[in-house]
Short mmCIF file of C-alpha atoms and ligand atoms in Angstrom, two decimals:
data_model
loop_
_atom_site.label_atom_id
_atom_site.label_comp_id
_atom_site.label_asym_id
_atom_site.label_seq_id
_atom_site.Cartn_x
_atom_site.Cartn_y
_atom_site.Cartn_z
CA MET A 1232 0.00 0.01 0.02
CA LYS A 1233 1.41 3.39 -1.05
CA ARG A 1234 1.07 6.71 0.63
CA LEU A 1235 1.13 9.47 -2.02
CA LEU A 1236 1.64 13.22 -1.84
CA VAL A 1237 0.44 14.72 -5.11
CA THR A 1238 1.41 18.36 -5.68
CA GLY A 1239 -0.79 20.34 -8.08
CA GLY A 1240 -3.54 17.71 -7.64
CA ALA A 1241 -6.29 20.27 -8.13
CA GLY A 1242 -5.06 21.22 -11.65
CA PHE A 1243 -5.90 19.53 -14.93
CA ILE A 1244 -3.55 16.54 -15.07
CA GLY A 1245 -3.01 16.31 -11.27
CA SER A 1246 -6.77 15.90 -10.67
CA ASN A 1247 -7.19 13.33 -13.42
CA PHE A 1248 -4.21 11.45 -11.95
CA VAL A 1249 -5.80 11.49 -8.51
CA HIS A 1250 -9.08 10.15 -9.93
CA TYR A 1251 -7.13 7.42 -11.78
CA TRP A 1252 -5.08 6.49 -8.73
CA ILE A 1253 -7.97 6.23 -6.28
CA ASP A 1254 -10.06 4.22 -8.85
CA ASN A 1255 -7.13 1.75 -9.39
CA TYR A 1256 -5.60 1.61 -5.94
CA PRO A 1257 -8.43 2.22 -3.43
CA GLU A 1258 -6.28 0.86 -0.61
CA ASP A 1259 -3.65 3.58 -1.00
CA THR A 1260 -3.60 7.01 0.72
CA VAL A 1261 -3.63 10.13 -1.46
CA ILE A 1262 -2.79 13.53 -0.01
CA VAL A 1263 -3.11 16.54 -2.34
CA LEU A 1264 -1.14 19.71 -1.86
CA ASP A 1265 -2.22 22.58 -4.05
CA ALA A 1266 -2.00 26.40 -3.78
CA LEU A 1267 -5.22 26.84 -5.82
CA THR A 1268 -3.85 29.39 -8.14
CA TYR A 1269 -6.09 30.60 -11.02
CA ALA A 1270 -5.48 27.13 -12.63
CA GLY A 1271 -6.34 25.06 -9.52
CA ASN A 1272 -9.94 24.18 -8.79
CA ILE A 1273 -11.07 22.31 -5.73
CA GLU A 1274 -14.12 21.19 -7.69
CA ASN A 1275 -11.79 19.06 -9.89
CA LEU A 1276 -11.44 16.78 -6.87
CA ASN A 1277 -15.22 16.40 -6.23
CA PRO A 1278 -15.31 12.81 -7.53
CA VAL A 1279 -12.94 11.74 -4.70
CA LYS A 1280 -13.61 14.22 -1.98
CA ASP A 1281 -15.56 11.84 0.26
CA ASN A 1282 -13.06 9.02 -0.05
CA PRO A 1283 -11.66 8.30 3.43
CA SER A 1284 -8.17 7.73 2.07
CA PHE A 1285 -8.06 11.14 0.41
CA LYS A 1286 -7.16 14.48 1.97
CA PHE A 1287 -6.66 18.00 0.56
CA TYR A 1288 -4.30 20.69 1.81
CA GLN A 1289 -4.20 24.16 0.36
CA GLY A 1290 -0.62 25.41 0.36
CA ASP A 1291 2.44 26.36 -1.58
CA ILE A 1292 5.14 23.89 -2.63
CA CYS A 1293 7.67 26.63 -1.67
CA ASP A 1294 6.45 26.27 2.04
CA SER A 1295 9.07 23.74 3.08
CA VAL A 1296 7.82 23.62 6.70
CA LEU A 1297 4.40 22.55 5.43
CA VAL A 1298 5.84 20.00 2.96
CA GLU A 1299 8.09 18.47 5.60
CA ALA A 1300 5.19 18.17 7.99
CA LEU A 1301 3.00 16.46 5.40
CA LEU A 1302 5.77 14.04 4.45
CA LYS A 1303 6.22 13.07 8.11
CA GLU A 1304 2.60 13.22 9.39
CA HIS A 1305 1.27 11.08 6.54
CA GLN A 1306 4.36 8.83 6.30
CA ILE A 1307 4.51 9.65 2.57
CA ASP A 1308 6.56 7.19 0.48
CA THR A 1309 5.71 8.50 -3.03
CA LEU A 1310 5.67 12.14 -4.08
CA VAL A 1311 4.22 12.86 -7.54
CA HIS A 1312 5.03 16.44 -8.52
CA PHE A 1313 2.64 18.16 -10.93
CA ALA A 1314 2.39 21.64 -9.39
CA ALA A 1315 3.57 24.23 -11.87
CA GLU A 1316 2.78 27.33 -13.84
CA SER A 1317 1.90 25.62 -17.10
CA HIS A 1318 0.78 28.02 -19.82
CA VAL A 1319 3.36 29.19 -22.41
CA ASP A 1320 1.52 32.46 -23.20
CA ARG A 1321 1.51 33.48 -19.51
CA SER A 1322 5.18 32.66 -19.23
CA ILE A 1323 5.85 35.20 -22.08
CA SER A 1324 3.80 38.01 -20.50
CA GLY A 1325 4.90 37.24 -16.92
CA PRO A 1326 7.81 34.78 -16.37
CA ASP A 1327 8.42 35.46 -12.68
CA ALA A 1328 5.79 33.14 -11.36
CA PHE A 1329 7.27 30.36 -13.55
CA ILE A 1330 10.72 30.81 -11.97
CA GLN A 1331 9.18 30.88 -8.51
CA THR A 1332 6.99 27.76 -8.72
CA ASN A 1333 8.65 25.69 -11.38
CA ILE A 1334 12.30 26.17 -10.26
CA ILE A 1335 12.30 27.47 -6.65
CA GLY A 1336 9.22 25.40 -5.80
CA THR A 1337 10.62 22.18 -7.23
CA HIS A 1338 13.85 22.84 -5.40
CA SER A 1339 12.01 23.44 -2.20
CA LEU A 1340 10.23 20.04 -2.53
CA LEU A 1341 13.52 18.29 -3.28
CA LYS A 1342 15.06 19.77 -0.12
CA ALA A 1343 12.18 18.75 2.04
CA ALA A 1344 12.18 15.26 0.53
CA LYS A 1345 15.90 14.87 1.15
CA LYS A 1346 15.54 16.10 4.73
CA ILE A 1347 12.80 13.67 5.68
CA TRP A 1348 13.59 10.72 3.51
CA LEU A 1349 17.40 10.70 3.52
CA ASP A 1350 18.56 12.85 6.53
CA GLU A 1351 15.88 11.71 8.95
CA GLY A 1352 15.66 8.24 7.36
CA VAL A 1353 11.86 7.98 7.06
CA ASN A 1354 11.15 5.54 4.16
CA LYS A 1355 14.84 5.77 3.34
CA GLU A 1356 14.93 2.72 1.03
CA THR A 1357 11.39 2.83 -0.27
CA HIS A 1358 10.67 6.49 -1.19
CA ARG A 1359 10.12 7.83 -4.72
CA PHE A 1360 10.08 11.41 -5.97
CA HIS A 1361 8.37 11.40 -9.36
CA HIS A 1362 8.74 14.58 -11.36
CA VAL A 1363 6.18 15.38 -14.15
CA SER A 1364 7.78 17.38 -16.98
CA THR A 1365 7.18 18.24 -20.55
CA ASP A 1366 8.49 17.58 -24.07
CA GLU A 1367 8.88 21.32 -24.47
CA VAL A 1368 12.33 21.13 -22.73
CA TYR A 1369 13.65 19.67 -25.97
CA GLY A 1370 12.82 22.75 -27.98
CA THR A 1371 11.28 22.65 -31.51
CA LEU A 1372 11.44 20.17 -34.44
CA GLU A 1373 11.45 20.77 -38.18
CA PRO A 1374 8.89 18.73 -40.16
CA GLU A 1375 11.35 15.98 -41.11
CA ASP A 1376 13.27 15.82 -37.81
CA PRO A 1377 13.09 12.56 -35.82
CA ALA A 1378 10.79 12.76 -32.74
CA PHE A 1379 12.22 13.66 -29.37
CA CYS A 1380 13.79 10.80 -27.45
CA GLU A 1381 15.23 10.78 -23.93
CA SER A 1382 18.76 11.58 -25.17
CA THR A 1383 17.69 14.59 -27.27
CA PRO A 1384 19.64 17.60 -25.97
CA TYR A 1385 17.64 20.14 -23.96
CA ALA A 1386 16.98 23.36 -25.89
CA PRO A 1387 14.01 25.09 -24.21
CA ASN A 1388 12.69 28.12 -26.06
CA SER A 1389 9.92 29.70 -23.84
CA PRO A 1390 10.33 30.85 -20.22
CA TYR A 1391 7.91 28.04 -19.32
CA ALA A 1392 10.05 25.39 -21.11
CA ALA A 1393 13.26 26.84 -19.56
CA SER A 1394 11.77 26.75 -16.07
CA LYS A 1395 10.71 23.14 -16.56
CA ALA A 1396 14.18 22.26 -17.92
CA ALA A 1397 15.81 23.78 -14.85
CA SER A 1398 13.57 21.77 -12.59
CA ASP A 1399 14.44 18.53 -14.46
CA HIS A 1400 18.11 19.20 -13.94
CA LEU A 1401 17.57 19.82 -10.22
CA VAL A 1402 15.67 16.52 -9.86
CA ARG A 1403 18.50 14.68 -11.66
CA ALA A 1404 21.16 16.41 -9.53
CA TYR A 1405 19.36 15.39 -6.24
CA HIS A 1406 19.60 11.74 -7.40
CA HIS A 1407 23.18 11.95 -8.60
CA THR A 1408 24.49 13.94 -5.61
CA TYR A 1409 22.41 12.77 -2.64
CA GLY A 1410 20.91 9.44 -3.87
CA LEU A 1411 17.28 10.70 -3.71
CA ARG A 1412 15.19 8.01 -5.49
CA VAL A 1413 13.73 10.02 -8.38
CA THR A 1414 12.17 9.43 -11.82
CA THR A 1415 11.03 12.02 -14.36
CA SER A 1416 8.54 11.75 -17.16
CA ASN A 1417 8.50 14.15 -20.18
CA CYS A 1418 5.13 14.23 -21.75
CA SER A 1419 3.44 15.73 -24.80
CA ASN A 1420 0.35 17.95 -24.92
CA ASN A 1421 -2.53 16.41 -22.87
CA TYR A 1422 -6.24 16.83 -23.45
CA GLY A 1423 -9.34 15.65 -21.62
CA PRO A 1424 -11.76 16.63 -18.83
CA TYR A 1425 -10.93 19.50 -16.40
CA HIS A 1426 -8.57 21.06 -18.96
CA PHE A 1427 -8.39 24.77 -18.17
CA PRO A 1428 -9.96 26.71 -21.10
CA GLU A 1429 -6.89 28.84 -21.82
CA LYS A 1430 -5.27 25.94 -23.67
CA LEU A 1431 -6.05 25.28 -27.24
CA ILE A 1432 -8.51 22.34 -27.18
CA PRO A 1433 -10.78 23.41 -24.26
CA LEU A 1434 -10.62 27.01 -25.56
CA VAL A 1435 -11.91 25.97 -28.94
CA VAL A 1436 -14.59 23.80 -27.42
CA THR A 1437 -15.92 26.45 -25.03
CA ASN A 1438 -15.66 29.20 -27.60
CA ILE A 1439 -17.81 27.14 -30.01
CA LEU A 1440 -20.40 26.76 -27.27
CA ARG A 1441 -20.42 30.57 -26.76
CA ASP A 1442 -20.10 31.40 -30.45
CA LEU A 1443 -16.79 33.26 -29.94
CA PRO A 1444 -13.85 33.42 -32.34
CA LEU A 1445 -11.50 30.38 -32.43
CA PRO A 1446 -8.04 32.14 -32.42
CA ILE A 1447 -5.39 30.44 -34.56
CA TYR A 1448 -1.90 31.68 -33.91
CA GLY A 1449 0.17 32.44 -37.06
CA ASP A 1450 -0.49 30.06 -39.97
CA GLY A 1451 -1.92 27.32 -37.71
CA LYS A 1452 0.52 24.74 -39.04
CA GLN A 1453 2.36 24.20 -35.78
CA ILE A 1454 2.26 20.55 -34.78
CA ARG A 1455 1.66 18.98 -31.33
CA ASP A 1456 1.49 15.32 -30.26
CA TRP A 1457 -1.81 15.00 -28.34
CA LEU A 1458 -2.25 12.52 -25.47
CA TYR A 1459 -5.48 11.72 -23.56
CA VAL A 1460 -4.91 12.66 -19.95
CA GLU A 1461 -5.83 9.25 -18.54
CA ASP A 1462 -3.21 7.61 -20.77
CA HIS A 1463 -0.69 10.07 -19.15
CA ALA A 1464 -1.83 8.97 -15.71
CA ARG A 1465 -1.23 5.27 -16.71
CA GLY A 1466 2.20 6.21 -18.05
CA ILE A 1467 3.21 7.85 -14.77
CA ASP A 1468 1.90 4.83 -12.87
CA LEU A 1469 4.15 2.57 -14.98
CA VAL A 1470 7.20 4.84 -14.48
CA ILE A 1471 6.59 4.75 -10.69
CA LYS A 1472 6.31 0.92 -10.76
CA LYS A 1473 8.93 0.01 -13.30
CA GLY A 1474 11.04 3.07 -14.13
CA ARG A 1475 14.81 2.99 -13.30
CA LEU A 1476 15.84 5.30 -10.51
CA GLY A 1477 17.38 8.55 -11.79
CA ASP A 1478 15.98 7.95 -15.25
CA CYS A 1479 13.67 9.87 -17.61
CA TYR A 1480 10.85 8.51 -19.73
CA ASN A 1481 9.04 10.23 -22.65
CA ILE A 1482 5.30 9.70 -22.72
CA GLY A 1483 3.57 10.60 -26.00
CA GLY A 1484 0.32 10.13 -27.78
CA VAL A 1485 1.70 8.88 -31.18
CA ASN A 1486 -0.74 11.42 -32.44
CA GLU A 1487 0.69 14.45 -34.33
CA TRP A 1488 -1.77 17.06 -35.54
CA ALA A 1489 -1.33 20.61 -37.01
CA ASN A 1490 -3.31 23.09 -34.94
CA ILE A 1491 -5.56 24.19 -37.76
CA ASP A 1492 -6.44 20.56 -38.58
CA ILE A 1493 -7.37 19.84 -34.98
CA VAL A 1494 -9.61 22.92 -34.81
CA HIS A 1495 -11.37 21.93 -38.04
CA PHE A 1496 -11.84 18.43 -36.66
CA ILE A 1497 -13.31 19.69 -33.43
CA CYS A 1498 -15.65 22.05 -35.36
CA GLU A 1499 -16.90 19.11 -37.49
CA LEU A 1500 -17.48 16.90 -34.46
CA MET A 1501 -19.32 19.70 -32.66
CA ASN A 1502 -21.53 20.46 -35.66
CA ASN A 1503 -22.41 16.72 -35.81
CA LEU A 1504 -23.14 16.54 -32.08
CA PHE A 1505 -25.57 19.42 -32.40
CA ILE A 1506 -27.28 17.79 -35.45
CA GLU A 1507 -27.59 14.42 -33.73
CA ASN A 1508 -28.78 15.80 -30.36
CA PRO A 1509 -31.37 18.56 -30.65
CA LYS A 1510 -31.23 18.94 -26.84
CA PHE A 1511 -27.82 20.63 -27.18
CA ALA A 1512 -29.43 23.52 -29.13
CA ASP A 1513 -31.85 24.01 -26.19
CA LYS A 1514 -29.00 23.91 -23.69
CA TYR A 1515 -26.67 26.17 -25.70
CA PRO A 1516 -28.90 28.57 -27.65
CA GLN A 1517 -25.98 30.98 -28.03
CA ALA A 1518 -23.93 28.39 -30.02
CA ILE A 1519 -25.47 29.78 -33.25
CA SER A 1520 -22.73 28.61 -35.64
CA ALA A 1521 -22.70 25.01 -34.23
CA ILE A 1522 -26.49 24.79 -34.41
CA ALA A 1523 -26.25 25.88 -38.04
CA GLY A 1524 -23.47 23.33 -38.65
CA LYS A 1525 -20.98 26.11 -39.38
CA SER A 1526 -18.61 26.24 -36.42
CA GLN A 1527 -15.64 26.51 -38.84
CA GLU A 1528 -16.85 30.05 -39.65
CA LEU A 1529 -15.60 31.06 -36.16
CA ILE A 1530 -11.95 30.35 -37.06
CA THR A 1531 -9.95 33.52 -36.80
CA TYR A 1532 -6.29 33.81 -37.66
CA VAL A 1533 -4.51 36.08 -35.05
CA GLN A 1534 -0.96 37.25 -34.44
CA ASP A 1535 1.50 34.44 -33.80
CA ARG A 1536 2.85 33.58 -30.35
CA VAL A 1537 6.37 35.12 -29.84
CA GLY A 1538 9.06 32.40 -30.33
CA HIS A 1539 6.34 29.86 -31.20
CA ASP A 1540 7.77 26.30 -31.37
CA ARG A 1541 6.91 24.70 -34.67
CA ARG A 1542 6.60 20.98 -33.88
CA TYR A 1543 6.70 18.68 -30.89
CA ALA A 1544 6.70 14.88 -31.27
CA ILE A 1545 7.63 12.06 -28.94
CA ASN A 1546 9.43 8.89 -29.72
CA PRO A 1547 7.76 6.42 -27.40
CA LYS A 1548 10.31 3.56 -27.88
CA LYS A 1549 11.89 3.61 -24.47
CA SER A 1550 8.67 3.75 -22.48
CA SER A 1551 7.12 1.08 -24.64
CA SER A 1552 10.07 -1.33 -24.51
CA GLU A 1553 11.06 -0.73 -20.86
CA LEU A 1554 7.66 -0.11 -19.32
CA GLY A 1555 5.22 -1.75 -21.76
CA TYR A 1556 3.58 1.65 -22.28
CA MET A 1557 1.32 2.55 -25.18
CA PRO A 1558 -1.60 4.97 -25.14
CA LEU A 1559 -4.94 3.13 -25.08
CA GLU A 1560 -7.16 5.92 -26.30
CA SER A 1561 -7.30 6.85 -30.01
CA PHE A 1562 -7.67 10.57 -30.75
CA GLU A 1563 -11.12 9.91 -32.20
CA THR A 1564 -12.34 8.27 -28.99
CA GLY A 1565 -10.52 10.61 -26.66
CA ILE A 1566 -11.75 13.78 -28.25
CA ARG A 1567 -15.36 12.55 -28.36
CA LYS A 1568 -15.22 11.79 -24.66
CA THR A 1569 -13.73 15.22 -24.06
CA LEU A 1570 -16.35 17.07 -26.05
CA ARG A 1571 -19.18 15.23 -24.32
CA TRP A 1572 -17.57 16.13 -20.90
CA TYR A 1573 -17.58 19.84 -21.82
CA LEU A 1574 -21.08 19.74 -23.20
CA LYS A 1575 -22.23 18.17 -19.94
CA ASN A 1576 -20.14 20.29 -17.48
CA ASP A 1577 -20.98 23.88 -18.48
CA SER A 1578 -21.25 24.84 -14.84
CA TRP A 1579 -17.56 23.87 -14.41
CA TRP A 1580 -16.18 25.81 -17.29
CA GLY A 1581 -18.64 28.66 -16.86
CA ALA A 1582 -17.33 29.29 -13.33
CA VAL A 1583 -13.74 29.04 -14.49
CA MET A 1584 -14.33 31.60 -17.30
CA ASP A 1585 -15.98 34.04 -14.90
CA GLY A 1586 -12.97 34.15 -12.58
CA SER A 1587 -9.62 35.82 -12.75
CA TYR A 1588 -8.79 33.99 -15.98
CA ARG A 1589 -11.46 36.06 -17.75
CA LYS A 1590 -9.80 39.32 -16.71
CA TRP A 1591 -6.42 38.01 -17.93
CA ILE A 1592 -7.69 36.91 -21.28
CA GLU A 1593 -9.59 40.13 -21.85
CA LYS A 1594 -6.38 42.04 -21.18
CA GLN A 1595 -4.42 39.86 -23.68
CA TYR A 1596 -6.97 40.20 -26.44
CA SER A 1597 -7.43 43.90 -26.02
CA SER A 1598 -3.72 44.42 -26.61
CA SER A 1599 -1.90 42.73 -29.42
CA ARG A 1600 -3.64 39.52 -30.44
CA GLN A 1601 -6.29 40.51 -32.94
CA GLY A 1602 -5.14 40.07 -36.58
P1 NAD B 1423 -2.42 23.20 -14.48
O1 NAD B 1423 -1.90 24.60 -14.72
O2 NAD B 1423 -3.72 22.80 -14.92
O3 NAD B 1423 -2.34 22.87 -12.89
C1 NAD B 1423 -1.23 23.29 -12.11
C2 NAD B 1423 -1.70 23.06 -10.65
O4 NAD B 1423 -0.54 23.43 -9.83
C3 NAD B 1423 -2.84 23.99 -10.26
O5 NAD B 1423 -3.78 23.21 -9.54
C4 NAD B 1423 -2.24 25.03 -9.36
O6 NAD B 1423 -3.09 25.59 -8.39
C5 NAD B 1423 -1.07 24.28 -8.76
N1 NAD B 1423 0.05 25.19 -8.37
C6 NAD B 1423 0.61 26.18 -9.10
N2 NAD B 1423 1.56 26.77 -8.38
C7 NAD B 1423 1.66 26.11 -7.21
C8 NAD B 1423 2.38 26.21 -6.02
N3 NAD B 1423 3.41 27.16 -5.94
N4 NAD B 1423 2.23 25.42 -4.96
C9 NAD B 1423 1.23 24.47 -5.03
N5 NAD B 1423 0.45 24.31 -6.10
C10 NAD B 1423 0.64 25.11 -7.14
O7 NAD B 1423 -1.24 22.31 -15.13
P2 NAD B 1423 -1.38 20.90 -15.83
O8 NAD B 1423 -1.67 21.08 -17.27
O9 NAD B 1423 -2.23 20.01 -15.03
O10 NAD B 1423 0.14 20.39 -15.70
C11 NAD B 1423 0.60 19.63 -14.63
C12 NAD B 1423 2.04 19.25 -14.83
O11 NAD B 1423 2.25 18.59 -16.05
C13 NAD B 1423 2.92 20.54 -14.93
O12 NAD B 1423 4.14 20.27 -14.23
C14 NAD B 1423 3.21 20.69 -16.40
O13 NAD B 1423 4.45 21.32 -16.65
C15 NAD B 1423 3.22 19.24 -16.85
N6 NAD B 1423 2.81 19.02 -18.24
C16 NAD B 1423 1.61 19.46 -18.72
C17 NAD B 1423 1.28 19.20 -20.04
C18 NAD B 1423 -0.07 19.68 -20.62
O14 NAD B 1423 -0.37 19.39 -21.74
N7 NAD B 1423 -0.96 20.30 -19.79
C19 NAD B 1423 2.07 18.50 -20.86
C20 NAD B 1423 3.31 18.03 -20.36
C21 NAD B 1423 3.66 18.28 -19.05
P1 TYD B 1424 -1.43 25.26 -25.83
O1 TYD B 1424 -2.68 24.45 -25.65
O2 TYD B 1424 -1.29 26.58 -25.20
O3 TYD B 1424 -0.21 24.30 -25.45
P2 TYD B 1424 1.38 24.48 -25.75
O4 TYD B 1424 1.69 25.87 -26.05
O5 TYD B 1424 1.99 24.01 -24.41
O6 TYD B 1424 1.71 23.50 -26.82
O7 TYD B 1424 -1.21 25.42 -27.42
C1 TYD B 1424 -1.17 24.38 -28.30
C2 TYD B 1424 -0.93 24.89 -29.68
O8 TYD B 1424 -2.06 25.75 -30.11
C3 TYD B 1424 0.27 25.86 -29.73
O9 TYD B 1424 0.94 25.66 -30.99
C4 TYD B 1424 -0.30 27.24 -29.71
C5 TYD B 1424 -1.62 27.11 -30.43
N1 TYD B 1424 -2.75 27.94 -29.90
C6 TYD B 1424 -3.50 28.69 -30.87
O10 TYD B 1424 -3.23 28.56 -32.09
N2 TYD B 1424 -4.53 29.38 -30.40
C7 TYD B 1424 -4.83 29.57 -29.06
O11 TYD B 1424 -5.73 30.35 -28.70
C8 TYD B 1424 -3.99 28.80 -28.12
C9 TYD B 1424 -4.30 28.90 -26.66
C10 TYD B 1424 -2.99 27.98 -28.65
#
C-alpha cells in the first residue's frame, strides 16, 4: 500500500491522476497539496472528496515547513509532482511566477524530501520522488526531424520550457548527488476533462459553445502530439512501478496534428453533435454557428505567439520497450469523450471563465492579439 503526496492535484492533469489512482488503488492514501492558483480548482477533486483515504491541503510547494510536516505526518513514500505554472503564453507575459513555482518550488520540494527521507531516514529505502515534466524542454522540431527521445539535448525556447528544464536538472542532481530516489516523465500535450480553457482544445470547445472566435496563432501549421490525460496517468503509474531510478521516460500520444487541422476536426465533431442531439441547441442557444453546422466560420487567424515552437513529437520507444507503455485511447475516441464532458459540464467551465482568468484573457486580447 502506497502513501502518495500529489502536488498540483487540483489542476488539470493532477486531478485526473488523483481520480485514476483512487479508482485503481483504493487501498492507497492520497494527499493533495495545491495552492489553488487561477488554474487550480477544488471542484476538480469532487469525484474523490468523500473518499476516506483522500485528503486535501491548500498550500504552496515553496512552503518547506508545510511540505516536511506532510511528508512526516502522513508517512509519505511517493511524491508525484505536478504543481507548476503551465501556460506558455503566461510565461511570455509574466515569467516570474514560472521561475518561482517551477524552479524554486521544485527545489524546495527536493530539499524537504531529502531532509525527511534521507537525513531523517523515514522511508529511506522505499521512497520515490516522481517529477512530471514536458517535451517542451527539448525545443522545437522541423517537419522531417526525428521525434524527441530521452537523449535529445535540452533546448528550451519559452520561459515556461526553460523553467521546466531547470527543474528537471535539479531533480537529476538530487539523485546523482544525494541518492534521492527520483524518476522523471516528459510528456506531450494532454487533453481531456478538467482542462483549463486557456489551452487550445478546451478554448476551442468552449468558444464554439459561446459562439466566440477560435483564435489560430500564425499560420496554424504548428504541430503537437496529443495525449489523452488518462493515458498520461497510466504512463506515470508505470514509471513509478517499473522506471529505473534517476532515469527519464518520454510519454507521448503517437498522435501528431497541426493546430488548424485539430480545430477543423473539433468544429466538425461539434456540428455533428448538435445535429444528432437537438437537446444541445436548447442547452446552448448561443452556439449559433454550431447549431447551423458552421462552427468553422468562427476560425480567426491572429498574431502568432512570440518564439512559437513549430513542432513537438515524442518517440515512445523507451517507455514502450522498458515499461510496456502505449496509449490506449485513439484521438477519435478521446476527443469525443472530451467534447461530451464539456457539453455536460458547462457549470464547471462557466465558473472558470468568470474568474480571474477572464480578466487576464480580456487584457491579452485587447492588446496585441487581434489580426
Ligand atoms: P495546471 O496549470 O492545470 O495545474 C497546475 C496546478 O498546480 C494547479 O492546480 C495550481 O493551483 C497548482 N500550483 C501552481 N503553483 C503552485 C504552487 N506554488 N504550490 C502548489 N500548487 C501550485 O497544469 P497541468 O496542465 O495540469 O500540468 C501539470 C504538470 O504537467 C505541470 O508540471 C506541467 O508542466 C506538466 N505538463 C503538462 C502538459 C499539458 O499538456 N498540460 C504536458 C506536459 C507536461
Ligand atoms: P497550448 O494548448 O497553449 O499548449 P502548448 O503551447 O503548451 O503546446 O497550445 C497548443 C498549440 O495551439 C500551440 O501551438 C499554440 C496554439 N494555440 C493557438 O493557435 N491558439 C490559441 O488560442 C491557443 C491557446 C493556442
